A tleap script that builds the chain and sets N, CA, C and O, in Angstrom:
source leaprc.protein.ff14SB
mol = sequence {
  NHIE GLU ASP SER GLN ASN ARG GLN SER LEU
  ALA LYS LEU LEU ARG PHE ASN SER THR LYS
  SER GLY ASP GLU THR THR SER LEU ALA ASP
  TYR ILE THR ARG MET ARG GLU HIE GLN LYS
  ASN MET TYR TYR ILE THR GLY GLU SER LEU
  ASN ALA VAL LYS ARG SER PRO PHE LEU ASP
  THR LEU LYS GLN LYS ASP PHE GLU VAL LEU
  PHE LEU VAL CASP
}
set mol.1.N position { 15.522 1.222 30.465 }
set mol.1.CA position { 16.601 0.197 29.753 }
set mol.1.C position { 16.695 0.594 28.486 }
set mol.1.O position { 15.742 0.930 27.783 }
set mol.2.N position { 18.036 0.562 28.112 }
set mol.2.CA position { 18.735 0.577 26.963 }
set mol.2.C position { 19.424 -0.541 26.648 }
set mol.2.O position { 20.224 -0.969 27.479 }
set mol.3.N position { 19.219 -1.337 25.188 }
set mol.3.CA position { 20.296 -2.523 25.253 }
set mol.3.C position { 20.832 -2.072 23.740 }
set mol.3.O position { 20.362 -2.378 22.644 }
set mol.4.N position { 21.722 -1.424 23.992 }
set mol.4.CA position { 22.353 -0.758 22.435 }
set mol.4.C position { 23.144 -1.684 21.409 }
set mol.4.O position { 23.453 -1.444 20.242 }
set mol.5.N position { 23.432 -3.064 22.365 }
set mol.5.CA position { 24.256 -4.274 21.346 }
set mol.5.C position { 23.112 -4.715 20.952 }
set mol.5.O position { 23.390 -5.140 19.830 }
set mol.6.N position { 21.878 -4.927 21.132 }
set mol.6.CA position { 20.826 -5.446 20.133 }
set mol.6.C position { 19.722 -4.411 19.681 }
set mol.6.O position { 18.547 -4.715 19.479 }
set mol.7.N position { 20.174 -3.346 19.572 }
set mol.7.CA position { 19.179 -2.219 19.014 }
set mol.7.C position { 18.553 -2.493 17.925 }
set mol.7.O position { 17.373 -2.171 17.784 }
set mol.8.N position { 19.446 -3.317 16.711 }
set mol.8.CA position { 19.017 -3.745 15.246 }
set mol.8.C position { 17.883 -4.792 15.389 }
set mol.8.O position { 16.787 -4.641 14.849 }
set mol.9.N position { 18.235 -5.928 16.197 }
set mol.9.CA position { 17.692 -7.106 16.373 }
set mol.9.C position { 16.395 -6.648 16.679 }
set mol.9.O position { 15.395 -6.929 16.019 }
set mol.10.N position { 16.425 -5.790 17.899 }
set mol.10.CA position { 15.050 -5.462 18.581 }
set mol.10.C position { 13.939 -4.701 17.676 }
set mol.10.O position { 12.735 -4.928 17.550 }
set mol.11.N position { 14.678 -3.833 17.163 }
set mol.11.CA position { 13.858 -2.922 16.161 }
set mol.11.C position { 13.008 -3.691 15.081 }
set mol.11.O position { 11.969 -3.239 14.602 }
set mol.12.N position { 13.571 -4.912 14.749 }
set mol.12.CA position { 12.948 -5.599 13.980 }
set mol.12.C position { 11.690 -6.362 14.264 }
set mol.12.O position { 10.927 -6.806 13.406 }
set mol.13.N position { 11.542 -6.478 15.709 }
set mol.13.CA position { 10.290 -6.978 16.512 }
set mol.13.C position { 9.324 -6.246 16.771 }
set mol.13.O position { 8.315 -6.619 17.369 }
set mol.14.N position { 9.604 -4.779 16.215 }
set mol.14.CA position { 8.635 -3.904 16.981 }
set mol.14.C position { 7.481 -3.941 15.838 }
set mol.14.O position { 7.748 -4.256 14.678 }
set mol.15.N position { 6.262 -3.616 16.242 }
set mol.15.CA position { 4.832 -3.636 15.240 }
set mol.15.C position { 4.165 -2.136 15.820 }
set mol.15.O position { 4.483 -1.478 16.811 }
set mol.16.N position { 3.439 -1.967 15.099 }
set mol.16.CA position { 2.551 -0.534 15.166 }
set mol.16.C position { 1.554 -0.623 14.437 }
set mol.16.O position { 1.694 -1.017 13.279 }
set mol.17.N position { 0.345 -0.289 14.923 }
set mol.17.CA position { -0.741 0.100 14.161 }
set mol.17.C position { -0.360 1.710 13.258 }
set mol.17.O position { 0.504 2.548 13.517 }
set mol.18.N position { -1.086 1.689 12.483 }
set mol.18.CA position { -0.923 2.830 11.343 }
set mol.18.C position { -2.066 2.786 10.430 }
set mol.18.O position { -2.842 1.857 10.208 }
set mol.19.N position { -2.009 4.305 9.806 }
set mol.19.CA position { -3.330 4.729 9.111 }
set mol.19.C position { -3.493 4.089 8.218 }
set mol.19.O position { -4.589 4.261 7.684 }
set mol.20.N position { -2.582 3.060 7.582 }
set mol.20.CA position { -2.724 2.221 6.644 }
set mol.20.C position { -2.662 0.545 6.764 }
set mol.20.O position { -2.697 -0.253 5.827 }
set mol.21.N position { -2.574 0.295 7.996 }
set mol.21.CA position { -2.434 -1.089 8.406 }
set mol.21.C position { -3.895 -1.482 8.747 }
set mol.21.O position { -3.797 -2.671 9.049 }
set mol.22.N position { -4.896 -1.206 8.836 }
set mol.22.CA position { -6.152 -1.482 9.233 }
set mol.22.C position { -6.102 -2.275 10.723 }
set mol.22.O position { -5.655 -1.631 11.672 }
set mol.23.N position { -6.495 -3.484 10.912 }
set mol.23.CA position { -6.788 -4.042 12.233 }
set mol.23.C position { -5.306 -4.713 12.626 }
set mol.23.O position { -4.926 -4.896 13.782 }
set mol.24.N position { -4.494 -5.064 11.330 }
set mol.24.CA position { -3.260 -5.559 11.524 }
set mol.24.C position { -2.085 -4.515 12.016 }
set mol.24.O position { -2.225 -3.305 11.833 }
set mol.25.N position { -1.091 -4.984 12.559 }
set mol.25.CA position { 0.159 -4.153 12.920 }
set mol.25.C position { 1.179 -4.230 11.958 }
set mol.25.O position { 1.247 -5.262 11.290 }
set mol.26.N position { 2.123 -3.169 11.736 }
set mol.26.CA position { 3.010 -3.297 10.554 }
set mol.26.C position { 4.475 -2.976 11.116 }
set mol.26.O position { 4.580 -2.133 12.006 }
set mol.27.N position { 5.503 -3.569 10.662 }
set mol.27.CA position { 6.730 -3.278 11.223 }
set mol.27.C position { 7.305 -1.929 10.563 }
set mol.27.O position { 6.765 -1.243 9.695 }
set mol.28.N position { 8.417 -1.748 11.135 }
set mol.28.CA position { 9.254 -0.286 10.450 }
set mol.28.C position { 9.756 -0.649 9.000 }
set mol.28.O position { 9.701 0.181 8.093 }
set mol.29.N position { 10.233 -1.884 8.823 }
set mol.29.CA position { 10.569 -2.290 7.571 }
set mol.29.C position { 9.438 -2.246 6.643 }
set mol.29.O position { 9.615 -1.742 5.534 }
set mol.30.N position { 8.268 -2.728 6.979 }
set mol.30.CA position { 7.055 -2.784 6.002 }
set mol.30.C position { 6.629 -1.107 5.843 }
set mol.30.O position { 6.224 -0.694 4.756 }
set mol.31.N position { 6.708 -0.562 6.553 }
set mol.31.CA position { 6.456 0.788 6.716 }
set mol.31.C position { 7.311 1.563 5.580 }
set mol.31.O position { 6.711 2.176 4.697 }
set mol.32.N position { 8.395 1.533 5.611 }
set mol.32.CA position { 9.542 1.633 4.963 }
set mol.32.C position { 9.303 1.402 3.430 }
set mol.32.O position { 9.500 2.325 2.640 }
set mol.33.N position { 8.873 0.158 3.008 }
set mol.33.CA position { 8.669 -0.079 1.745 }
set mol.33.C position { 7.226 0.580 1.256 }
set mol.33.O position { 7.034 0.738 0.050 }
set mol.34.N position { 6.281 0.937 2.165 }
set mol.34.CA position { 5.090 1.664 1.438 }
set mol.34.C position { 5.508 3.214 1.672 }
set mol.34.O position { 4.694 3.994 1.179 }
set mol.35.N position { 6.361 3.681 2.176 }
set mol.35.CA position { 6.479 5.027 1.973 }
set mol.35.C position { 6.554 5.733 0.536 }
set mol.35.O position { 7.258 5.271 -0.363 }
set mol.36.N position { 5.825 6.816 0.398 }
set mol.36.CA position { 5.653 7.594 -0.977 }
set mol.36.C position { 7.117 7.817 -1.726 }
set mol.36.O position { 8.106 7.803 -0.993 }
set mol.37.N position { 7.238 7.949 -2.642 }
set mol.37.CA position { 8.578 8.223 -3.320 }
set mol.37.C position { 8.969 9.546 -2.826 }
set mol.37.O position { 10.131 9.719 -2.458 }
set mol.38.N position { 8.119 10.490 -2.782 }
set mol.38.CA position { 8.758 11.740 -2.498 }
set mol.38.C position { 8.567 12.090 -0.674 }
set mol.38.O position { 8.714 13.203 -0.169 }
set mol.39.N position { 8.326 11.222 -0.169 }
set mol.39.CA position { 8.400 11.170 1.424 }
set mol.39.C position { 9.693 11.111 1.980 }
set mol.39.O position { 10.330 10.065 1.856 }
set mol.40.N position { 10.059 11.843 2.430 }
set mol.40.CA position { 11.440 11.868 3.129 }
set mol.40.C position { 11.486 11.348 4.578 }
set mol.40.O position { 12.426 10.711 5.056 }
set mol.41.N position { 10.396 11.686 5.193 }
set mol.41.CA position { 10.506 11.479 6.606 }
set mol.41.C position { 9.748 10.185 7.068 }
set mol.41.O position { 9.130 9.776 6.085 }
set mol.42.N position { 9.536 9.380 8.132 }
set mol.42.CA position { 8.558 8.801 8.890 }
set mol.42.C position { 7.636 9.708 9.570 }
set mol.42.O position { 8.084 10.813 9.877 }
set mol.43.N position { 6.618 9.473 9.811 }
set mol.43.CA position { 5.508 10.336 10.612 }
set mol.43.C position { 5.009 9.253 11.296 }
set mol.43.O position { 4.904 8.126 10.812 }
set mol.44.N position { 4.578 9.699 12.853 }
set mol.44.CA position { 4.179 9.065 13.850 }
set mol.44.C position { 3.392 10.072 14.683 }
set mol.44.O position { 3.850 11.199 14.875 }
set mol.45.N position { 2.141 9.665 15.214 }
set mol.45.CA position { 1.835 10.403 16.254 }
set mol.45.C position { 1.199 9.439 17.548 }
set mol.45.O position { 0.609 8.360 17.485 }
set mol.46.N position { 1.541 10.224 18.655 }
set mol.46.CA position { 1.673 9.657 19.909 }
set mol.46.C position { 0.224 9.833 20.610 }
set mol.46.O position { -0.490 10.632 20.004 }
set mol.47.N position { -0.300 9.310 21.645 }
set mol.47.CA position { -1.498 9.482 22.301 }
set mol.47.C position { -1.811 8.356 23.289 }
set mol.47.O position { -1.167 7.307 23.320 }
set mol.48.N position { -2.960 8.673 24.186 }
set mol.48.CA position { -3.539 7.419 24.974 }
set mol.48.C position { -4.267 6.558 24.508 }
set mol.48.O position { -4.704 5.690 25.264 }
set mol.49.N position { -4.546 6.559 23.352 }
set mol.49.CA position { -5.480 5.321 22.767 }
set mol.49.C position { -5.481 5.272 21.408 }
set mol.49.O position { -5.309 6.326 20.795 }
set mol.50.N position { -5.669 4.079 20.718 }
set mol.50.CA position { -5.757 3.873 19.361 }
set mol.50.C position { -6.724 4.919 18.565 }
set mol.50.O position { -6.556 5.529 17.509 }
set mol.51.N position { -7.835 4.881 19.522 }
set mol.51.CA position { -8.917 5.767 18.998 }
set mol.51.C position { -8.739 7.194 18.913 }
set mol.51.O position { -9.151 7.883 17.980 }
set mol.52.N position { -7.971 7.705 20.143 }
set mol.52.CA position { -7.835 8.989 20.347 }
set mol.52.C position { -6.785 9.605 19.040 }
set mol.52.O position { -6.997 10.628 18.389 }
set mol.53.N position { -5.775 8.784 18.907 }
set mol.53.CA position { -4.729 9.008 17.685 }
set mol.53.C position { -5.587 8.985 16.468 }
set mol.53.O position { -5.606 10.000 15.772 }
set mol.54.N position { -6.371 7.844 16.091 }
set mol.54.CA position { -7.223 7.960 15.004 }
set mol.54.C position { -8.175 9.254 14.398 }
set mol.54.O position { -8.460 9.580 13.245 }
set mol.55.N position { -8.512 9.805 15.675 }
set mol.55.CA position { -9.368 10.895 15.304 }
set mol.55.C position { -8.633 12.308 15.580 }
set mol.55.O position { -9.298 13.334 15.728 }
set mol.56.N position { -7.356 12.303 15.635 }
set mol.56.CA position { -6.605 13.535 15.708 }
set mol.56.C position { -6.621 14.277 14.346 }
set mol.56.O position { -6.379 13.569 13.369 }
set mol.57.N position { -6.849 15.486 14.146 }
set mol.57.CA position { -7.183 16.528 13.338 }
set mol.57.C position { -5.757 16.643 12.558 }
set mol.57.O position { -5.724 17.202 11.462 }
set mol.58.N position { -4.349 15.994 13.264 }
set mol.58.CA position { -3.353 16.538 12.969 }
set mol.58.C position { -3.046 15.506 11.639 }
set mol.58.O position { -2.267 15.909 10.775 }
set mol.59.N position { -3.532 14.480 11.536 }
set mol.59.CA position { -3.712 13.475 10.477 }
set mol.59.C position { -3.932 14.016 9.182 }
set mol.59.O position { -3.201 13.628 8.271 }
set mol.60.N position { -4.964 14.983 8.921 }
set mol.60.CA position { -5.556 15.397 7.885 }
set mol.60.C position { -4.871 15.398 6.788 }
set mol.60.O position { -5.080 14.695 5.800 }
set mol.61.N position { -3.806 16.408 6.981 }
set mol.61.CA position { -2.748 16.890 6.038 }
set mol.61.C position { -1.932 15.410 5.425 }
set mol.61.O position { -2.002 14.966 4.279 }
set mol.62.N position { -1.261 14.919 6.446 }
set mol.62.CA position { -0.549 13.793 5.931 }
set mol.62.C position { -1.336 12.628 5.112 }
set mol.62.O position { -0.743 11.936 4.285 }
set mol.63.N position { -2.685 12.469 5.398 }
set mol.63.CA position { -3.494 11.447 4.874 }
set mol.63.C position { -3.902 12.319 3.237 }
set mol.63.O position { -3.828 11.657 2.202 }
set mol.64.N position { -4.194 13.367 3.200 }
set mol.64.CA position { -4.227 14.033 1.742 }
set mol.64.C position { -3.206 13.545 1.335 }
set mol.64.O position { -3.429 12.790 0.389 }
set mol.65.N position { -1.773 13.648 1.711 }
set mol.65.CA position { -0.736 13.520 0.821 }
set mol.65.C position { -0.431 12.106 0.707 }
set mol.65.O position { 0.659 11.736 0.270 }
set mol.66.N position { -1.271 11.352 1.051 }
set mol.66.CA position { -1.111 9.674 1.365 }
set mol.66.C position { 0.085 9.213 1.971 }
set mol.66.O position { 0.666 8.298 1.387 }
set mol.67.N position { 0.480 9.572 2.823 }
set mol.67.CA position { 1.465 9.337 3.767 }
set mol.67.C position { 0.875 8.439 4.798 }
set mol.67.O position { -0.234 8.675 5.279 }
set mol.68.N position { 1.521 7.519 5.111 }
set mol.68.CA position { 1.069 6.655 6.174 }
set mol.68.C position { 1.809 7.055 7.646 }
set mol.68.O position { 3.014 7.288 7.739 }
set mol.69.N position { 0.996 7.083 8.609 }
set mol.69.CA position { 1.381 7.389 9.993 }
set mol.69.C position { 1.308 6.324 10.972 }
set mol.69.O position { 0.270 5.670 11.072 }
set mol.70.N position { 2.410 6.068 11.775 }
set mol.70.CA position { 2.604 5.187 12.549 }
set mol.70.C position { 1.836 5.615 13.901 }
set mol.70.O position { 2.045 6.777 14.251 }
set mol.71.N position { 0.995 4.859 14.697 }
set mol.71.CA position { 0.182 5.138 15.832 }
set mol.71.C position { 0.925 4.374 17.024 }
set mol.71.O position { 0.971 3.166 17.258 }
set mol.72.N position { 1.556 5.573 17.777 }
set mol.72.CA position { 2.534 4.873 19.034 }
set mol.72.C position { 1.598 5.671 20.376 }
set mol.72.O position { 1.577 6.840 20.761 }
set mol.73.N position { 0.868 4.420 20.843 }
set mol.73.CA position { 0.049 4.490 21.897 }
set mol.73.C position { 0.619 3.774 23.173 }
set mol.73.O position { 1.560 2.979 23.173 }
set mol.74.N position { -0.262 4.276 24.493 }
set mol.74.CA position { -0.197 3.543 25.493 }
set mol.74.C position { -0.600 2.082 25.835 }
set mol.74.O position { -0.395 1.632 26.962 }
savepdb mol mol.pdb
quit
């Protein structure tokens, strides 16, 4: 179901784990404020569990660049 009328309001409520959030979750707004100056894109990885995405080898390059990656899990 999509609620186009309330999309902006609902987006403010979303919270995600990330490579830099530790045990806490982060909002999209907070993620954006932490983006590196030369970072042009938002990065995310999807997976079945938090542990699975944290161990992904796809994160290595982004971590080396000090880019934060959002974890989108079931």
